């Protein structure tokens, strides 16, 4: 299991033949889909298709930015001009002075600059860039796996808290039904005492039982608790199995929200209402973190 948020930034050493340093940085943040952005120097624009193919083959989700830097390193790799280059510069200077006698002589700085440009050969960084991008992508994958493991631990903690809340809700319903039954009996007794009814106590008892049964059916949350527990079992199983989980977890979280909402709508006590609200808070925390999973 991987997070869709991570970063890697490997860099090559300066090359004497190319007088340059090449660097690749890959950043990834949360996104429901795979969104690639490339920041490349103009001389490396032709490598974008190869880089895109490389990333699409490994990543499925996240807003990914690839930054490539190509820096010249002249001072550390300065070399003496070759004799052939010096001879060519001298001949050019003599030719120019024959036409322009007032032209200033070449300075040492001019000779070094011109000789460097003369000796420098164009270097194709494409192959090196793809190789470096593979290293950066490998580091990114490791970072995403580490972050994914951390998120999995947090999600398992939230599912455990949801189970604990469900366990608190289960015994509340029978107690509420018994309490409501007692209230019905008391109301019937009060009504018969105030009126001229000759209804038998057995009739009152049966009516109280009927009302209590209807009440129990109306507030029964056993089915919701069972489905919620089933969804939590599936979430735990997916987290243990790993792989691409984001979309499947999105669906399960929607189902958890539905059960928590139904439990709240059936609530017949303040305690059950609090449990429903606490469940929704935990489910929302899970939903926010699942957005970071691939």
Coordinates of N, CA and C in Angstrom, one line a residue, residues 1-212:
X1 N 0.8 -1.2 0.0 CA 0.0 0.0 0.0 C 0.9 1.2 0.0
X2 N 0.5 2.2 -0.8 CA 1.3 3.4 -0.9 C 0.5 4.7 -0.7
X3 N 1.2 5.7 -0.1 CA 0.6 7.0 -0.1 C 0.8 7.7 -1.4
X4 N 0.0 8.7 -1.7 CA 0.2 9.4 -3.0 C 1.0 10.7 -2.7
X5 N 1.5 10.8 -1.5 CA 2.3 12.0 -1.1 C 3.7 11.6 -0.7
X6 N 4.7 12.1 -1.5 CA 6.1 11.8 -1.2 C 7.0 12.7 -2.0
X7 N 8.3 12.6 -1.9 CA 9.3 13.4 -2.6 C 10.6 12.7 -2.7
X8 N 11.3 12.9 -3.8 CA 12.6 12.4 -4.0 C 13.4 13.3 -4.9
X9 N 14.7 13.4 -4.7 CA 15.5 14.4 -5.5 C 17.0 14.0 -5.7
X10 N 17.3 12.9 -6.4 CA 18.6 12.5 -6.7 C 19.3 13.5 -7.7
X11 N 20.7 13.5 -7.7 CA 21.4 14.4 -8.5 C 22.7 13.7 -9.0
X12 N 23.1 13.9 -10.2 CA 24.4 13.4 -10.7 C 25.5 14.3 -10.3
X13 N 26.7 13.8 -10.3 CA 27.9 14.6 -10.1 C 28.2 15.4 -11.4
X14 N 29.1 16.4 -11.3 CA 29.4 17.2 -12.5 C 30.3 16.3 -13.4
X15 N 30.0 16.4 -14.7 CA 30.7 15.6 -15.7 C 31.8 16.5 -16.3
X16 N 33.0 16.0 -16.4 CA 34.1 16.7 -17.0 C 33.9 17.0 -18.5
X17 N 33.3 16.0 -19.2 CA 33.2 16.2 -20.6 C 32.0 17.1 -20.9
X18 N 31.0 17.2 -20.0 CA 29.9 18.0 -20.3 C 29.9 19.3 -19.5
X19 N 30.7 19.4 -18.5 CA 30.8 20.6 -17.6 C 29.4 20.9 -17.1
X20 N 28.7 19.9 -16.6 CA 27.3 20.2 -16.1 C 27.0 19.2 -15.0
X21 N 25.9 19.6 -14.3 CA 25.3 18.8 -13.2 C 23.9 18.7 -13.5
X22 N 23.4 17.4 -13.5 CA 22.0 17.1 -13.8 C 21.3 16.7 -12.6
X23 N 20.1 17.2 -12.3 CA 19.3 16.9 -11.1 C 17.9 16.6 -11.5
X24 N 17.3 15.7 -10.8 CA 15.9 15.3 -11.0 C 15.2 15.3 -9.6
X25 N 14.1 16.0 -9.5 CA 13.2 16.0 -8.3 C 11.8 15.6 -8.7
X26 N 11.3 14.7 -8.0 CA 9.9 14.2 -8.2 C 9.1 14.4 -6.9
X27 N 8.0 15.2 -7.0 CA 7.1 15.4 -5.8 C 5.8 14.9 -6.2
X28 N 5.1 14.3 -5.1 CA 3.8 13.8 -5.3 C 2.9 14.2 -4.2
X29 N 1.7 14.7 -4.5 CA 0.8 15.1 -3.4 C -0.6 14.5 -3.8
X30 N -1.5 14.6 -2.8 CA -2.8 13.9 -3.0 C -3.6 14.4 -4.2
X31 N -4.2 13.4 -4.9 CA -5.1 13.7 -6.0 C -5.9 12.4 -6.3
X32 N -7.1 12.5 -6.6 CA -7.9 11.4 -6.9 C -7.5 10.6 -8.2
X33 N -6.8 11.4 -9.1 CA -6.4 10.8 -10.3 C -4.9 11.1 -10.5
X34 N -4.3 10.5 -11.5 CA -2.9 10.8 -11.8 C -2.7 12.0 -12.7
X35 N -2.1 13.0 -12.1 CA -1.9 14.3 -12.8 C -0.4 14.6 -12.9
X36 N 0.2 14.6 -14.1 CA 1.6 14.8 -14.2 C 1.9 16.2 -14.7
X37 N 3.0 16.8 -14.2 CA 3.5 18.1 -14.6 C 5.0 18.0 -14.7
X38 N 5.6 18.6 -15.8 CA 7.0 18.5 -16.0 C 7.6 19.9 -16.1
X39 N 8.7 20.1 -15.4 CA 9.4 21.4 -15.4 C 10.8 21.0 -16.0
X40 N 11.0 21.2 -17.3 CA 12.2 20.7 -17.9 C 13.0 21.9 -18.6
X41 N 14.3 21.9 -18.6 CA 15.0 22.9 -19.4 C 14.7 22.7 -20.9
X42 N 14.8 23.8 -21.7 CA 14.5 23.7 -23.1 C 15.2 22.6 -23.8
X43 N 16.5 22.4 -23.5 CA 17.3 21.4 -24.2 C 17.0 20.0 -23.8
X44 N 16.1 19.8 -22.8 CA 15.7 18.5 -22.5 C 14.2 18.2 -22.7
X45 N 13.5 19.1 -23.4 CA 12.1 18.9 -23.6 C 11.8 17.7 -24.4
X46 N 12.7 17.2 -25.2 CA 12.4 16.0 -26.0 C 12.3 14.7 -25.1
X47 N 12.7 14.8 -23.9 CA 12.7 13.6 -23.0 C 11.3 13.5 -22.3
X48 N 10.4 14.5 -22.4 CA 9.2 14.4 -21.7 C 8.3 13.1 -22.0
X49 N 8.2 12.7 -23.2 CA 7.4 11.5 -23.5 C 8.0 10.3 -22.8
X50 N 9.3 10.1 -22.8 CA 9.9 9.0 -22.1 C 9.7 9.1 -20.6
X51 N 9.8 10.3 -20.0 CA 9.6 10.4 -18.6 C 8.1 10.1 -18.2
X52 N 7.2 10.6 -19.1 CA 5.8 10.4 -18.9 C 5.5 8.9 -18.9
X53 N 6.0 8.2 -19.9 CA 5.8 6.7 -20.0 C 6.3 6.0 -18.7
X54 N 7.5 6.5 -18.2 CA 8.1 5.9 -17.0 C 7.2 6.0 -15.8
X55 N 6.6 7.2 -15.6 CA 5.8 7.5 -14.4 C 4.4 6.8 -14.5
X56 N 3.8 6.8 -15.7 CA 2.5 6.2 -15.9 C 2.6 4.7 -15.6
X57 N 3.7 4.1 -15.9 CA 3.9 2.7 -15.7 C 3.9 2.3 -14.2
X58 N 4.3 3.3 -13.3 CA 4.4 2.9 -11.9 C 3.4 3.6 -11.0
X59 N 2.9 4.7 -11.4 CA 2.0 5.5 -10.5 C 0.6 5.5 -11.0
X60 N -0.4 5.4 -10.1 CA -1.8 5.4 -10.5 C -2.6 6.6 -10.0
X61 N -2.1 7.2 -9.0 CA -2.8 8.3 -8.4 C -1.9 9.3 -7.8
X62 N -2.3 10.6 -7.8 CA -1.5 11.7 -7.2 C -1.2 12.8 -8.2
X63 N -1.0 14.0 -7.7 CA -0.5 15.1 -8.5 C 1.0 15.1 -8.4
X64 N 1.6 14.7 -9.5 CA 3.1 14.5 -9.6 C 3.8 15.6 -10.4
X65 N 4.8 16.2 -9.8 CA 5.6 17.2 -10.5 C 7.0 16.7 -10.6
X66 N 7.5 16.8 -11.8 CA 8.9 16.4 -12.1 C 9.7 17.7 -12.5
X67 N 10.7 17.9 -11.7 CA 11.6 19.1 -12.0 C 13.0 18.6 -12.3
X68 N 13.5 19.1 -13.5 CA 14.8 18.7 -13.9 C 15.7 20.0 -14.0
X69 N 16.9 19.9 -13.4 CA 17.8 21.0 -13.4 C 19.1 20.6 -14.2
X70 N 19.6 21.5 -15.0 CA 20.8 21.3 -15.7 C 21.7 22.5 -15.5
X71 N 22.8 22.4 -14.7 CA 23.6 23.5 -14.3 C 25.0 23.3 -14.9
X72 N 25.5 24.4 -15.4 CA 26.9 24.4 -15.9 C 27.9 24.5 -14.7
X73 N 29.0 23.8 -14.8 CA 30.0 23.9 -13.7 C 31.3 24.2 -14.4
X74 N 31.6 25.5 -14.6 CA 32.7 25.9 -15.3 C 34.0 26.0 -14.5
X75 N 33.9 26.6 -13.3 CA 35.1 26.8 -12.5 C 35.8 25.5 -12.1
X76 N 35.1 24.5 -11.7 CA 35.7 23.3 -11.2 C 36.2 22.4 -12.3
X77 N 35.8 22.7 -13.6 CA 36.2 21.8 -14.7 C 37.0 22.6 -15.8
X78 N 37.6 23.7 -15.4 CA 38.3 24.6 -16.3 C 39.6 23.8 -16.8
X79 N 39.7 23.7 -18.1 CA 40.9 23.0 -18.6 C 41.7 24.0 -19.5
X80 N 43.0 23.7 -19.7 CA 43.8 24.5 -20.6 C 43.4 24.3 -22.0
X81 N 43.4 25.4 -22.8 CA 43.0 25.2 -24.2 C 44.0 24.4 -24.9
X82 N 43.5 23.6 -25.9 CA 44.4 22.8 -26.7 C 45.3 23.6 -27.6
X83 N 46.5 23.2 -28.0 CA 47.3 23.9 -28.9 C 46.6 24.2 -30.2
X84 N 45.8 23.2 -30.7 CA 45.1 23.5 -32.0 C 44.1 24.6 -31.8
X85 N 43.5 24.7 -30.7 CA 42.5 25.8 -30.5 C 43.2 27.1 -30.4
X86 N 44.4 27.2 -29.7 CA 45.1 28.4 -29.6 C 45.7 28.9 -30.9
X87 N 46.1 27.9 -31.7 CA 46.6 28.2 -33.1 C 45.5 28.8 -33.9
X88 N 44.3 28.2 -33.8 CA 43.2 28.7 -34.6 C 42.7 30.1 -34.2
X89 N 42.7 30.4 -32.8 CA 42.4 31.7 -32.3 C 43.4 32.7 -32.8
X90 N 44.7 32.3 -32.8 CA 45.8 33.2 -33.2 C 45.6 33.6 -34.7
X91 N 45.3 32.6 -35.5 CA 45.1 32.9 -36.9 C 43.9 33.8 -37.2
X92 N 42.9 33.5 -36.4 CA 41.7 34.4 -36.6 C 42.0 35.8 -36.1
X93 N 42.8 36.0 -35.1 CA 43.1 37.3 -34.6 C 44.0 38.1 -35.7
X94 N 45.0 37.4 -36.3 CA 45.8 38.0 -37.3 C 45.0 38.4 -38.5
X95 N 44.0 37.5 -38.9 CA 43.1 37.8 -40.0 C 42.3 39.0 -39.8
X96 N 41.7 39.1 -38.6 CA 40.9 40.3 -38.2 C 41.7 41.6 -38.2
X97 N 43.0 41.5 -37.7 CA 43.8 42.7 -37.6 C 44.2 43.2 -38.9
X98 N 44.3 42.3 -39.9 CA 44.7 42.7 -41.2 C 43.6 43.5 -41.9
X99 N 42.4 43.3 -41.5 CA 41.3 44.1 -42.0 C 40.9 45.2 -41.0
X100 N 41.2 45.0 -39.7 CA 40.8 46.0 -38.7 C 42.0 46.3 -37.9
X101 N 43.0 47.1 -38.3 CA 44.2 47.3 -37.5 C 44.0 47.8 -36.1
X102 N 42.9 48.6 -35.9 CA 42.7 49.2 -34.6 C 42.0 48.2 -33.6
X103 N 41.7 47.0 -34.1 CA 41.0 46.1 -33.2 C 41.9 45.7 -32.0
X104 N 41.3 45.6 -30.8 CA 42.1 45.3 -29.6 C 42.5 43.9 -29.6
X105 N 43.7 43.6 -29.0 CA 44.2 42.2 -28.9 C 43.3 41.4 -28.0
X106 N 43.3 40.1 -28.2 CA 42.6 39.2 -27.3 C 43.2 39.2 -25.9
X107 N 42.4 39.3 -24.9 CA 42.9 39.2 -23.5 C 42.9 37.7 -23.1
X108 N 43.5 37.4 -22.0 CA 43.5 36.0 -21.5 C 42.1 35.5 -21.3
X109 N 41.3 36.4 -20.7 CA 39.9 36.0 -20.4 C 39.1 35.7 -21.7
X110 N 39.4 36.6 -22.8 CA 38.8 36.3 -24.0 C 39.2 35.0 -24.6
X111 N 40.5 34.7 -24.5 CA 41.0 33.4 -25.0 C 40.4 32.2 -24.3
X112 N 40.3 32.3 -23.0 CA 39.7 31.2 -22.2 C 38.3 31.0 -22.5
X113 N 37.5 32.1 -22.7 CA 36.1 32.0 -23.0 C 35.9 31.4 -24.4
X114 N 36.6 31.9 -25.3 CA 36.5 31.4 -26.7 C 37.0 30.0 -26.8
X115 N 38.1 29.7 -26.1 CA 38.6 28.3 -26.2 C 37.7 27.3 -25.6
X116 N 37.0 27.7 -24.5 CA 36.1 26.8 -23.8 C 34.9 26.5 -24.7
X117 N 34.4 27.6 -25.4 CA 33.3 27.3 -26.3 C 33.7 26.5 -27.5
X118 N 35.0 26.7 -28.0 CA 35.5 25.9 -29.1 C 35.7 24.5 -28.8
X119 N 36.2 24.2 -27.5 CA 36.5 22.8 -27.2 C 35.2 22.1 -26.7
X120 N 34.2 22.8 -26.2 CA 33.0 22.2 -25.7 C 32.2 21.5 -26.8
X121 N 31.9 20.2 -26.6 CA 31.1 19.5 -27.5 C 29.7 19.3 -27.0
X122 N 28.7 19.5 -27.8 CA 27.3 19.3 -27.3 C 27.2 17.9 -26.7
X123 N 26.5 17.8 -25.6 CA 26.3 16.6 -24.9 C 24.8 16.3 -24.8
X124 N 24.4 15.1 -25.2 CA 23.0 14.6 -25.1 C 22.8 14.0 -23.7
X125 N 21.9 14.7 -22.9 CA 21.7 14.2 -21.5 C 20.5 13.3 -21.5
X126 N 19.8 13.0 -22.6 CA 18.6 12.3 -22.5 C 18.7 10.9 -21.8
X127 N 19.7 10.1 -22.2 CA 19.8 8.8 -21.6 C 20.1 8.9 -20.2
X128 N 21.0 9.9 -19.8 CA 21.4 10.1 -18.4 C 20.2 10.5 -17.6
X129 N 19.4 11.4 -18.2 CA 18.2 11.9 -17.5 C 17.2 10.8 -17.2
X130 N 16.9 9.9 -18.2 CA 16.0 8.8 -17.9 C 16.5 7.9 -16.9
X131 N 17.8 7.6 -16.9 CA 18.4 6.8 -15.8 C 18.2 7.4 -14.5
X132 N 18.5 8.7 -14.4 CA 18.4 9.4 -13.1 C 16.9 9.5 -12.7
X133 N 16.0 9.6 -13.6 CA 14.5 9.7 -13.3 C 14.1 8.3 -12.7
X134 N 14.7 7.2 -13.2 CA 14.3 5.9 -12.7 C 14.8 5.8 -11.2
X135 N 16.0 6.4 -10.9 CA 16.4 6.4 -9.5 C 15.5 7.2 -8.6
X136 N 15.1 8.4 -9.2 CA 14.2 9.3 -8.4 C 12.9 8.6 -8.2
X137 N 12.4 7.9 -9.2 CA 11.1 7.2 -9.1 C 11.1 6.1 -8.1
X138 N 12.2 5.4 -8.0 CA 12.4 4.3 -7.1 C 12.4 4.9 -5.7
X139 N 13.1 6.0 -5.4 CA 13.1 6.6 -4.1 C 11.7 7.1 -3.8
X140 N 11.0 7.7 -4.8 CA 9.6 8.1 -4.5 C 8.7 7.0 -4.1
X141 N 8.9 5.8 -4.8 CA 8.0 4.7 -4.4 C 8.3 4.2 -3.0
X142 N 9.6 4.2 -2.6 CA 9.9 3.8 -1.2 C 9.3 4.8 -0.2
X143 N 9.4 6.1 -0.5 CA 8.8 7.1 0.3 C 7.3 6.9 0.4
X144 N 6.7 6.6 -0.7 CA 5.2 6.5 -0.7 C 4.8 5.2 0.1
X145 N 5.6 4.2 0.1 CA 5.4 3.0 0.8 C 5.5 3.2 2.3
X146 N 6.5 4.0 2.7 CA 6.7 4.3 4.1 C 5.5 5.1 4.6
X147 N 5.1 6.1 3.9 CA 4.0 7.0 4.3 C 2.7 6.1 4.3
X148 N 2.6 5.2 3.3 CA 1.4 4.4 3.3 C 1.3 3.5 4.5
X149 N 2.4 3.0 5.0 CA 2.4 2.1 6.2 C 2.0 3.0 7.4
X150 N 2.4 4.2 7.5 CA 2.0 5.1 8.6 C 0.5 5.4 8.5
X151 N 0.0 5.6 7.3 CA -1.4 5.9 7.2 C -2.2 4.6 7.5
X152 N -1.8 3.5 7.2 CA -2.5 2.2 7.5 C -2.6 2.0 9.0
X153 N -1.5 2.3 9.7 CA -1.6 2.2 11.2 C -2.6 3.2 11.8
X154 N -2.7 4.4 11.2 CA -3.6 5.4 11.7 C -5.1 4.9 11.4
X155 N -5.3 4.4 10.2 CA -6.6 3.9 9.8 C -7.1 2.8 10.6
X156 N -6.2 1.9 11.0 CA -6.6 0.7 11.8 C -7.0 1.2 13.2
X157 N -6.3 2.2 13.7 CA -6.7 2.8 15.0 C -8.1 3.4 14.9
X158 N -8.4 4.1 13.8 CA -9.8 4.6 13.7 C -10.8 3.5 13.6
X159 N -10.6 2.5 12.9 CA -11.5 1.4 12.8 C -11.7 0.7 14.1
X160 N -10.7 0.6 14.9 CA -10.8 0.1 16.3 C -11.7 0.9 17.1
X161 N -11.6 2.3 17.0 CA -12.4 3.2 17.8 C -13.9 3.1 17.3
X162 N -14.1 2.9 16.0 CA -15.5 2.7 15.6 C -16.1 1.4 16.1
X163 N -15.3 0.4 16.2 CA -15.8 -0.9 16.7 C -16.2 -0.7 18.2
X164 N -15.4 0.0 18.9 CA -15.6 0.3 20.3 C -16.9 1.1 20.5
X165 N -17.2 2.0 19.7 CA -18.4 2.8 19.7 C -19.6 1.9 19.4
X166 N -19.5 1.0 18.4 CA -20.6 0.1 18.0 C -20.9 -0.8 19.2
X167 N -19.8 -1.3 19.9 CA -20.0 -2.2 21.0 C -20.8 -1.5 22.2
X168 N -20.6 -0.1 22.3 CA -21.3 0.6 23.3 C -22.8 0.8 22.9
X169 N -23.1 0.9 21.6 CA -24.4 1.1 21.2 C -25.3 -0.2 21.3
X170 N -24.7 -1.3 21.1 CA -25.5 -2.6 21.1 C -26.4 -2.8 22.3
X171 N -25.8 -2.7 23.5 CA -26.7 -3.0 24.7 C -27.6 -1.9 25.1
X172 N -27.5 -0.7 24.4 CA -28.4 0.4 24.8 C -29.8 0.1 24.3
X173 N -30.0 -0.5 23.2 CA -31.3 -0.7 22.6 C -32.2 -1.5 23.5
X174 N -31.8 -2.7 24.0 CA -32.7 -3.4 24.9 C -33.1 -2.7 26.2
X175 N -32.1 -1.9 26.7 CA -32.4 -1.1 27.9 C -33.5 0.0 27.6
X176 N -33.3 0.6 26.4 CA -34.3 1.6 26.0 C -35.7 1.0 25.8
X177 N -35.7 -0.2 25.2 CA -37.0 -0.9 25.0 C -37.7 -1.2 26.3
X178 N -36.9 -1.7 27.3 CA -37.5 -2.1 28.6 C -38.0 -0.8 29.3
X179 N -37.2 0.3 29.2 CA -37.6 1.5 29.8 C -38.9 2.1 29.2
X180 N -39.0 2.0 27.9 CA -40.2 2.4 27.2 C -41.4 1.6 27.6
X181 N -41.2 0.3 27.7 CA -42.3 -0.6 28.1 C -42.8 -0.2 29.5
X182 N -41.9 0.1 30.4 CA -42.3 0.5 31.8 C -43.1 1.8 31.7
X183 N -42.7 2.7 30.8 CA -43.4 4.0 30.7 C -44.8 3.8 30.2
X184 N -44.9 2.9 29.2 CA -46.3 2.6 28.6 C -47.2 2.1 29.7
X185 N -46.7 1.1 30.5 CA -47.5 0.6 31.6 C -47.9 1.6 32.6
X186 N -47.0 2.5 33.0 CA -47.3 3.5 33.9 C -48.4 4.5 33.4
X187 N -48.3 4.8 32.1 CA -49.3 5.7 31.5 C -50.7 5.0 31.4
X188 N -50.7 3.7 31.1 CA -52.0 3.0 31.1 C -52.6 3.0 32.5
X189 N -51.8 2.7 33.5 CA -52.3 2.7 34.8 C -52.9 4.0 35.3
X190 N -52.1 5.1 34.9 CA -52.6 6.4 35.3 C -53.9 6.8 34.5
X191 N -53.9 6.4 33.3 CA -55.1 6.7 32.5 C -56.4 5.9 33.1
X192 N -56.2 4.7 33.5 CA -57.3 3.9 34.0 C -57.7 4.4 35.4
X193 N -56.7 4.9 36.2 CA -57.0 5.4 37.5 C -57.8 6.7 37.4
X194 N -57.6 7.5 36.4 CA -58.3 8.8 36.3 C -59.6 8.7 35.6
X195 N -59.8 7.6 34.8 CA -61.1 7.5 34.1 C -62.0 6.4 34.7
X196 N -63.0 6.2 33.9 CA -64.0 5.2 34.4 C -63.8 3.8 33.7
X197 N -62.6 3.7 33.0 CA -62.4 2.5 32.2 C -62.4 1.3 33.1
X198 N -63.0 0.2 32.6 CA -63.0 -1.1 33.3 C -62.0 -2.0 32.6
X199 N -61.1 -1.5 31.8 CA -60.2 -2.4 31.1 C -59.4 -3.2 32.1
X200 N -59.2 -4.4 31.8 CA -58.5 -5.3 32.6 C -57.0 -5.0 32.6
X201 N -56.3 -5.3 33.7 CA -54.8 -5.1 33.7 C -54.2 -5.8 32.6
X202 N -54.7 -7.0 32.2 CA -54.1 -7.8 31.2 C -54.1 -7.1 29.8
X203 N -55.2 -6.4 29.6 CA -55.3 -5.6 28.4 C -54.3 -4.5 28.3
X204 N -54.1 -3.9 29.4 CA -53.1 -2.8 29.5 C -51.7 -3.4 29.3
X205 N -51.5 -4.6 29.9 CA -50.2 -5.2 29.8 C -50.0 -5.6 28.3
X206 N -51.0 -6.1 27.6 CA -50.8 -6.5 26.2 C -50.6 -5.2 25.3
X207 N -51.3 -4.2 25.6 CA -51.1 -2.9 24.9 C -49.7 -2.4 25.1
X208 N -49.3 -2.4 26.3 CA -47.9 -1.9 26.6 C -46.9 -2.7 25.8
X209 N -47.1 -4.1 25.8 CA -46.1 -4.9 25.1 C -46.2 -4.6 23.6
X210 N -47.4 -4.4 23.0 CA -47.5 -4.0 21.6 C -46.8 -2.7 21.3
X211 N -47.0 -1.7 22.1 CA -46.3 -0.4 21.9 C -44.8 -0.6 22.1
X212 N -44.4 -1.4 23.1 CA -43.0 -1.6 23.3 C -42.3 -2.3 22.1

